[in-house]
Amino acid sequence: MNLFTAAETANNYVTAGVAKTKYSIPKMLVLGILAGLLIGFPSCVTEMATFSVTNTSMVRMISGLLFAFGLGTVILTGAELFTGNTLITMSLLDKKVTLPAMLKNWLFVYIGNFLGSMLLSAICAYFGWLSAGSNALAVSAMKMAVGKMTMPFQNAFFMGVLCNILVTIGVLMSLAGKDGTSRFIGAWVPVMFFVTCGFNHSIADMTYCMLGLFAKNVTAYASAAAEAGIALDSLTWGNYFVGNLIPVTLGNILGGVAVGVTMWYAYVRKAAGKK
């Protein structure tokens, strides 16, 4: 077969998780920045592809089809993505890594993801990219950001849970492949599902929200958004952290850890017992 079994994949990830925790802090940050960019680019792609589309179902379908290529690029380049790294829980449960080592990886990879997303968002906002469609792209970006920042805490949290169940399944499905094509498709399908459903991914939302936050600082974009009736008062860093970043991140952690615990219990723990 051109695929690893589920048990082989789970045990392979345990080994990979150990290696991830041994990276130096600079390497975690650099690979985290890379992943922030690689998830941010498809976020920009979906914004550009859908800003003039008015049918909600069509917007989600287009976004799902296009955005889903992001995870494959992260995996095949070896970039470090916080949401996928919640699977290091399997290495922890197998007693191959310590809790401080896992949390260290999560922290610095998360910081790197944030920095990569911020860099991309700032460039797009301040150097004309959002001016497409006579600033209609900027208006669309700010509208999306407001929607993500004003979602009730519990909604953002549970949409984050559902999202990262699919993302981590995508990571595992990708790692089940033995060639580039199967690995890419394995990552693509679950991500396409979560984007089409409209679930929340903390790292993708970094770009979506910061595009809106930075666009607000550009007079032409802010004027266009005000004319379109966008609630610019809601576009604040405080609303971003409290209304999106914190609840979605916590939800992503729970969803990813749940998948990690499930896979460890089903495959890794039994394998250890047989040994």
PDB file of C-alpha atoms in Angstrom, residues 45-238:
ATOM      1  CA  VAL A  45      -6.675  34.137  -1.804  1.00  0.00           C
ATOM      2  CA  THR A  46     -10.153  33.470  -0.448  1.00  0.00           C
ATOM      3  CA  GLU A  47     -10.670  37.181   0.266  1.00  0.00           C
ATOM      4  CA  MET A  48      -9.711  38.091  -3.286  1.00  0.00           C
ATOM      5  CA  ALA A  49     -11.753  35.296  -4.858  1.00  0.00           C
ATOM      6  CA  THR A  50     -14.971  36.028  -2.983  1.00  0.00           C
ATOM      7  CA  PHE A  51     -15.137  39.759  -2.204  1.00  0.00           C
ATOM      8  CA  SER A  52     -17.598  40.396  -5.042  1.00  0.00           C
ATOM      9  CA  VAL A  53     -19.649  37.224  -4.488  1.00  0.00           C
ATOM     10  CA  THR A  54     -22.888  37.825  -2.614  1.00  0.00           C
ATOM     11  CA  ASN A  55     -24.220  34.285  -2.213  1.00  0.00           C
ATOM     12  CA  THR A  56     -23.084  32.985   1.178  1.00  0.00           C
ATOM     13  CA  SER A  57     -23.054  29.330   0.169  1.00  0.00           C
ATOM     14  CA  MET A  58     -20.981  30.123  -2.904  1.00  0.00           C
ATOM     15  CA  VAL A  59     -18.535  32.171  -0.838  1.00  0.00           C
ATOM     16  CA  ARG A  60     -18.009  29.270   1.554  1.00  0.00           C
ATOM     17  CA  MET A  61     -17.685  26.731  -1.223  1.00  0.00           C
ATOM     18  CA  ILE A  62     -15.101  28.791  -3.103  1.00  0.00           C
ATOM     19  CA  SER A  63     -13.236  29.538   0.114  1.00  0.00           C
ATOM     20  CA  GLY A  64     -13.186  25.880   1.107  1.00  0.00           C
ATOM     21  CA  LEU A  65     -11.870  24.732  -2.237  1.00  0.00           C
ATOM     22  CA  LEU A  66      -9.088  27.319  -2.310  1.00  0.00           C
ATOM     23  CA  PHE A  67      -8.056  27.731   1.316  1.00  0.00           C
ATOM     24  CA  ALA A  68      -7.603  24.000   1.841  1.00  0.00           C
ATOM     25  CA  PHE A  69      -4.334  23.983  -0.086  1.00  0.00           C
ATOM     26  CA  GLY A  70      -2.690  25.862   2.792  1.00  0.00           C
ATOM     27  CA  LEU A  71      -2.207  22.968   5.193  1.00  0.00           C
ATOM     28  CA  GLY A  72      -0.518  20.870   2.537  1.00  0.00           C
ATOM     29  CA  THR A  73       2.050  23.584   1.893  1.00  0.00           C
ATOM     30  CA  VAL A  74       2.724  23.824   5.627  1.00  0.00           C
ATOM     31  CA  ILE A  75       3.290  20.087   5.987  1.00  0.00           C
ATOM     32  CA  LEU A  76       5.380  19.619   2.866  1.00  0.00           C
ATOM     33  CA  THR A  77       7.665  22.566   3.698  1.00  0.00           C
ATOM     34  CA  GLY A  78       8.142  21.444   7.297  1.00  0.00           C
ATOM     35  CA  ALA A  79       6.685  24.672   8.680  1.00  0.00           C
ATOM     36  CA  GLU A  80       5.402  24.689  12.251  1.00  0.00           C
ATOM     37  CA  LEU A  81       1.672  25.301  12.750  1.00  0.00           C
ATOM     38  CA  PHE A  82       0.344  25.711  16.279  1.00  0.00           C
ATOM     39  CA  THR A  83      -3.006  24.062  15.614  1.00  0.00           C
ATOM     40  CA  GLY A  84      -1.415  20.947  14.135  1.00  0.00           C
ATOM     41  CA  ASN A  85       1.107  20.791  16.955  1.00  0.00           C
ATOM     42  CA  THR A  86      -1.661  20.200  19.488  1.00  0.00           C
ATOM     43  CA  LEU A  87      -1.147  16.584  18.396  1.00  0.00           C
ATOM     44  CA  ILE A  88       2.105  16.571  20.370  1.00  0.00           C
ATOM     45  CA  THR A  89      -0.300  15.521  23.112  1.00  0.00           C
ATOM     46  CA  MET A  90       0.245  11.989  21.805  1.00  0.00           C
ATOM     47  CA  SER A  91       3.976  12.228  22.489  1.00  0.00           C
ATOM     48  CA  LEU A  92       3.212  13.564  25.955  1.00  0.00           C
ATOM     49  CA  LEU A  93       0.789  10.734  26.763  1.00  0.00           C
ATOM     50  CA  ASP A  94       3.369   8.236  25.520  1.00  0.00           C
ATOM     51  CA  LYS A  95       5.841   9.814  27.954  1.00  0.00           C
ATOM     52  CA  LYS A  96       8.252  10.715  25.170  1.00  0.00           C
ATOM     53  CA  VAL A  97       8.134  14.460  25.893  1.00  0.00           C
ATOM     54  CA  THR A  98       7.514  16.526  29.015  1.00  0.00           C
ATOM     55  CA  LEU A  99       4.665  18.983  29.529  1.00  0.00           C
ATOM     56  CA  PRO A 100       7.042  21.992  29.699  1.00  0.00           C
ATOM     57  CA  ALA A 101       8.668  20.908  26.417  1.00  0.00           C
ATOM     58  CA  MET A 102       5.300  20.645  24.683  1.00  0.00           C
ATOM     59  CA  LEU A 103       4.098  23.993  26.030  1.00  0.00           C
ATOM     60  CA  LYS A 104       7.374  25.620  24.976  1.00  0.00           C
ATOM     61  CA  ASN A 105       6.810  24.421  21.424  1.00  0.00           C
ATOM     62  CA  TRP A 106       3.217  25.635  21.436  1.00  0.00           C
ATOM     63  CA  LEU A 107       4.200  29.064  22.771  1.00  0.00           C
ATOM     64  CA  PHE A 108       6.999  29.900  20.352  1.00  0.00           C
ATOM     65  CA  VAL A 109       5.301  28.362  17.326  1.00  0.00           C
ATOM     66  CA  TYR A 110       2.168  30.376  18.176  1.00  0.00           C
ATOM     67  CA  ILE A 111       4.212  33.561  18.442  1.00  0.00           C
ATOM     68  CA  GLY A 112       5.840  32.770  15.096  1.00  0.00           C
ATOM     69  CA  ASN A 113       2.452  32.115  13.484  1.00  0.00           C
ATOM     70  CA  PHE A 114       1.204  35.461  14.823  1.00  0.00           C
ATOM     71  CA  LEU A 115       4.224  37.344  13.519  1.00  0.00           C
ATOM     72  CA  GLY A 116       3.948  35.769  10.071  1.00  0.00           C
ATOM     73  CA  SER A 117       0.247  36.600   9.881  1.00  0.00           C
ATOM     74  CA  MET A 118       0.866  40.164  11.067  1.00  0.00           C
ATOM     75  CA  LEU A 119       3.618  40.730   8.506  1.00  0.00           C
ATOM     76  CA  LEU A 120       1.469  39.541   5.630  1.00  0.00           C
ATOM     77  CA  SER A 121      -1.598  41.482   6.784  1.00  0.00           C
ATOM     78  CA  ALA A 122       0.345  44.722   7.204  1.00  0.00           C
ATOM     79  CA  ILE A 123       1.924  44.479   3.760  1.00  0.00           C
ATOM     80  CA  CYS A 124      -1.428  43.770   2.121  1.00  0.00           C
ATOM     81  CA  ALA A 125      -3.174  46.609   3.968  1.00  0.00           C
ATOM     82  CA  TYR A 126      -0.561  49.328   3.651  1.00  0.00           C
ATOM     83  CA  PHE A 127       0.781  48.687   0.149  1.00  0.00           C
ATOM     84  CA  GLY A 128      -2.369  48.741  -1.963  1.00  0.00           C
ATOM     85  CA  TRP A 129      -3.426  45.110  -2.209  1.00  0.00           C
ATOM     86  CA  LEU A 130      -6.769  45.803  -0.515  1.00  0.00           C
ATOM     87  CA  SER A 131      -7.650  48.489  -3.063  1.00  0.00           C
ATOM     88  CA  ALA A 132      -8.989  45.920  -5.542  1.00  0.00           C
ATOM     89  CA  GLY A 133     -12.486  46.610  -6.829  1.00  0.00           C
ATOM     90  CA  SER A 134     -12.265  50.308  -5.947  1.00  0.00           C
ATOM     91  CA  ASN A 135     -11.603  49.389  -2.303  1.00  0.00           C
ATOM     92  CA  ALA A 136     -14.379  46.780  -2.262  1.00  0.00           C
ATOM     93  CA  LEU A 137     -11.840  44.163  -1.185  1.00  0.00           C
ATOM     94  CA  ALA A 138     -10.930  46.277   1.846  1.00  0.00           C
ATOM     95  CA  VAL A 139     -14.606  46.670   2.734  1.00  0.00           C
ATOM     96  CA  SER A 140     -15.104  42.907   2.481  1.00  0.00           C
ATOM     97  CA  ALA A 141     -12.031  42.258   4.639  1.00  0.00           C
ATOM     98  CA  MET A 142     -13.228  44.640   7.337  1.00  0.00           C
ATOM     99  CA  LYS A 143     -16.721  43.169   7.258  1.00  0.00           C
ATOM    100  CA  MET A 144     -15.307  39.684   7.765  1.00  0.00           C
ATOM    101  CA  ALA A 145     -13.047  40.879  10.576  1.00  0.00           C
ATOM    102  CA  VAL A 146     -15.966  42.512  12.392  1.00  0.00           C
ATOM    103  CA  GLY A 147     -17.969  39.306  12.103  1.00  0.00           C
ATOM    104  CA  LYS A 148     -15.157  37.235  13.586  1.00  0.00           C
ATOM    105  CA  MET A 149     -14.475  39.703  16.430  1.00  0.00           C
ATOM    106  CA  THR A 150     -18.098  40.106  17.514  1.00  0.00           C
ATOM    107  CA  MET A 151     -19.051  36.434  17.623  1.00  0.00           C
ATOM    108  CA  PRO A 152     -20.256  35.351  21.090  1.00  0.00           C
ATOM    109  CA  PHE A 153     -17.404  33.845  23.132  1.00  0.00           C
ATOM    110  CA  GLN A 154     -18.998  30.400  23.369  1.00  0.00           C
ATOM    111  CA  ASN A 155     -19.718  30.318  19.635  1.00  0.00           C
ATOM    112  CA  ALA A 156     -16.134  31.209  18.767  1.00  0.00           C
ATOM    113  CA  PHE A 157     -14.866  28.605  21.233  1.00  0.00           C
ATOM    114  CA  PHE A 158     -16.915  25.701  19.905  1.00  0.00           C
ATOM    115  CA  MET A 159     -16.362  26.667  16.275  1.00  0.00           C
ATOM    116  CA  GLY A 160     -12.672  26.498  17.190  1.00  0.00           C
ATOM    117  CA  VAL A 161     -13.130  23.015  18.672  1.00  0.00           C
ATOM    118  CA  LEU A 162     -14.799  21.681  15.535  1.00  0.00           C
ATOM    119  CA  CYS A 163     -12.234  23.360  13.306  1.00  0.00           C
ATOM    120  CA  ASN A 164      -9.202  21.792  14.907  1.00  0.00           C
ATOM    121  CA  ILE A 165     -10.728  18.342  15.040  1.00  0.00           C
ATOM    122  CA  LEU A 166     -10.696  18.538  11.256  1.00  0.00           C
ATOM    123  CA  VAL A 167      -7.298  20.235  11.012  1.00  0.00           C
ATOM    124  CA  THR A 168      -5.545  17.620  13.129  1.00  0.00           C
ATOM    125  CA  ILE A 169      -7.315  14.838  11.241  1.00  0.00           C
ATOM    126  CA  GLY A 170      -5.966  16.512   8.113  1.00  0.00           C
ATOM    127  CA  VAL A 171      -2.438  16.485   9.537  1.00  0.00           C
ATOM    128  CA  LEU A 172      -2.703  12.782  10.319  1.00  0.00           C
ATOM    129  CA  MET A 173      -4.244  11.950   6.945  1.00  0.00           C
ATOM    130  CA  SER A 174      -1.420  13.809   5.258  1.00  0.00           C
ATOM    131  CA  LEU A 175       1.204  11.937   7.249  1.00  0.00           C
ATOM    132  CA  ALA A 176      -0.471   8.667   6.275  1.00  0.00           C
ATOM    133  CA  GLY A 177       0.650   9.217   2.689  1.00  0.00           C
ATOM    134  CA  LYS A 178       3.948   7.965   1.350  1.00  0.00           C
ATOM    135  CA  ASP A 179       4.154  10.349  -1.618  1.00  0.00           C
ATOM    136  CA  GLY A 180       3.625  14.057  -2.122  1.00  0.00           C
ATOM    137  CA  THR A 181       0.301  13.794  -3.931  1.00  0.00           C
ATOM    138  CA  SER A 182      -1.409  11.613  -1.344  1.00  0.00           C
ATOM    139  CA  ARG A 183      -0.038  13.739   1.483  1.00  0.00           C
ATOM    140  CA  PHE A 184      -1.342  16.904  -0.127  1.00  0.00           C
ATOM    141  CA  ILE A 185      -4.799  15.471  -0.780  1.00  0.00           C
ATOM    142  CA  GLY A 186      -4.937  14.013   2.723  1.00  0.00           C
ATOM    143  CA  ALA A 187      -4.446  17.478   4.173  1.00  0.00           C
ATOM    144  CA  TRP A 188      -6.787  19.146   1.685  1.00  0.00           C
ATOM    145  CA  VAL A 189     -10.048  17.292   2.315  1.00  0.00           C
ATOM    146  CA  PRO A 190     -10.632  17.938   6.062  1.00  0.00           C
ATOM    147  CA  VAL A 191      -9.543  21.571   5.744  1.00  0.00           C
ATOM    148  CA  MET A 192     -11.938  22.068   2.848  1.00  0.00           C
ATOM    149  CA  PHE A 193     -14.661  20.726   5.134  1.00  0.00           C
ATOM    150  CA  PHE A 194     -13.947  23.121   8.017  1.00  0.00           C
ATOM    151  CA  VAL A 195     -13.685  26.208   5.821  1.00  0.00           C
ATOM    152  CA  THR A 196     -16.874  25.400   3.929  1.00  0.00           C
ATOM    153  CA  CYS A 197     -18.645  24.882   7.252  1.00  0.00           C
ATOM    154  CA  GLY A 198     -17.357  28.226   8.535  1.00  0.00           C
ATOM    155  CA  PHE A 199     -15.519  26.889  11.583  1.00  0.00           C
ATOM    156  CA  ASN A 200     -12.809  29.055  13.190  1.00  0.00           C
ATOM    157  CA  HIS A 201      -9.070  28.518  12.871  1.00  0.00           C
ATOM    158  CA  SER A 202      -7.014  30.746  15.164  1.00  0.00           C
ATOM    159  CA  ILE A 203      -4.080  31.119  12.769  1.00  0.00           C
ATOM    160  CA  ALA A 204      -6.180  31.810   9.675  1.00  0.00           C
ATOM    161  CA  ASP A 205      -8.250  34.255  11.729  1.00  0.00           C
ATOM    162  CA  MET A 206      -5.060  36.135  12.579  1.00  0.00           C
ATOM    163  CA  THR A 207      -4.768  37.190   8.948  1.00  0.00           C
ATOM    164  CA  TYR A 208      -8.495  37.728   8.441  1.00  0.00           C
ATOM    165  CA  CYS A 209      -8.772  39.912  11.551  1.00  0.00           C
ATOM    166  CA  MET A 210      -5.531  41.832  11.156  1.00  0.00           C
ATOM    167  CA  LEU A 211      -6.340  42.649   7.537  1.00  0.00           C
ATOM    168  CA  GLY A 212      -9.405  44.423   8.879  1.00  0.00           C
ATOM    169  CA  LEU A 213      -7.553  46.066  11.748  1.00  0.00           C
ATOM    170  CA  PHE A 214      -4.817  47.448   9.511  1.00  0.00           C
ATOM    171  CA  ALA A 215      -7.255  48.427   6.755  1.00  0.00           C
ATOM    172  CA  LYS A 216      -9.097  50.611   9.257  1.00  0.00           C
ATOM    173  CA  ASN A 217      -5.949  52.751   9.516  1.00  0.00           C
ATOM    174  CA  VAL A 218      -6.026  53.567   5.799  1.00  0.00           C
ATOM    175  CA  THR A 219      -8.316  56.548   5.251  1.00  0.00           C
ATOM    176  CA  ALA A 220      -9.654  55.468   1.853  1.00  0.00           C
ATOM    177  CA  TYR A 221     -10.508  51.989   3.120  1.00  0.00           C
ATOM    178  CA  ALA A 222     -12.105  53.264   6.314  1.00  0.00           C
ATOM    179  CA  SER A 223     -14.230  55.763   4.376  1.00  0.00           C
ATOM    180  CA  ALA A 224     -15.424  53.070   1.977  1.00  0.00           C
ATOM    181  CA  ALA A 225     -16.278  50.768   4.872  1.00  0.00           C
ATOM    182  CA  ALA A 226     -18.179  53.512   6.699  1.00  0.00           C
ATOM    183  CA  GLU A 227     -20.216  54.210   3.566  1.00  0.00           C
ATOM    184  CA  ALA A 228     -21.009  50.497   3.366  1.00  0.00           C
ATOM    185  CA  GLY A 229     -22.288  50.534   6.947  1.00  0.00           C
ATOM    186  CA  ILE A 230     -19.451  48.502   8.481  1.00  0.00           C
ATOM    187  CA  ALA A 231     -19.268  48.911  12.270  1.00  0.00           C
ATOM    188  CA  LEU A 232     -15.710  50.262  12.392  1.00  0.00           C
ATOM    189  CA  ASP A 233     -15.980  50.849  16.146  1.00  0.00           C
ATOM    190  CA  SER A 234     -15.915  47.070  16.540  1.00  0.00           C
ATOM    191  CA  LEU A 235     -12.550  46.826  14.778  1.00  0.00           C
ATOM    192  CA  THR A 236     -10.295  47.095  17.834  1.00  0.00           C
ATOM    193  CA  TRP A 237      -7.404  45.015  19.096  1.00  0.00           C
ATOM    194  CA  GLY A 238      -9.319  44.460  22.320  1.00  0.00           C
TER     195      GLY A 238
END
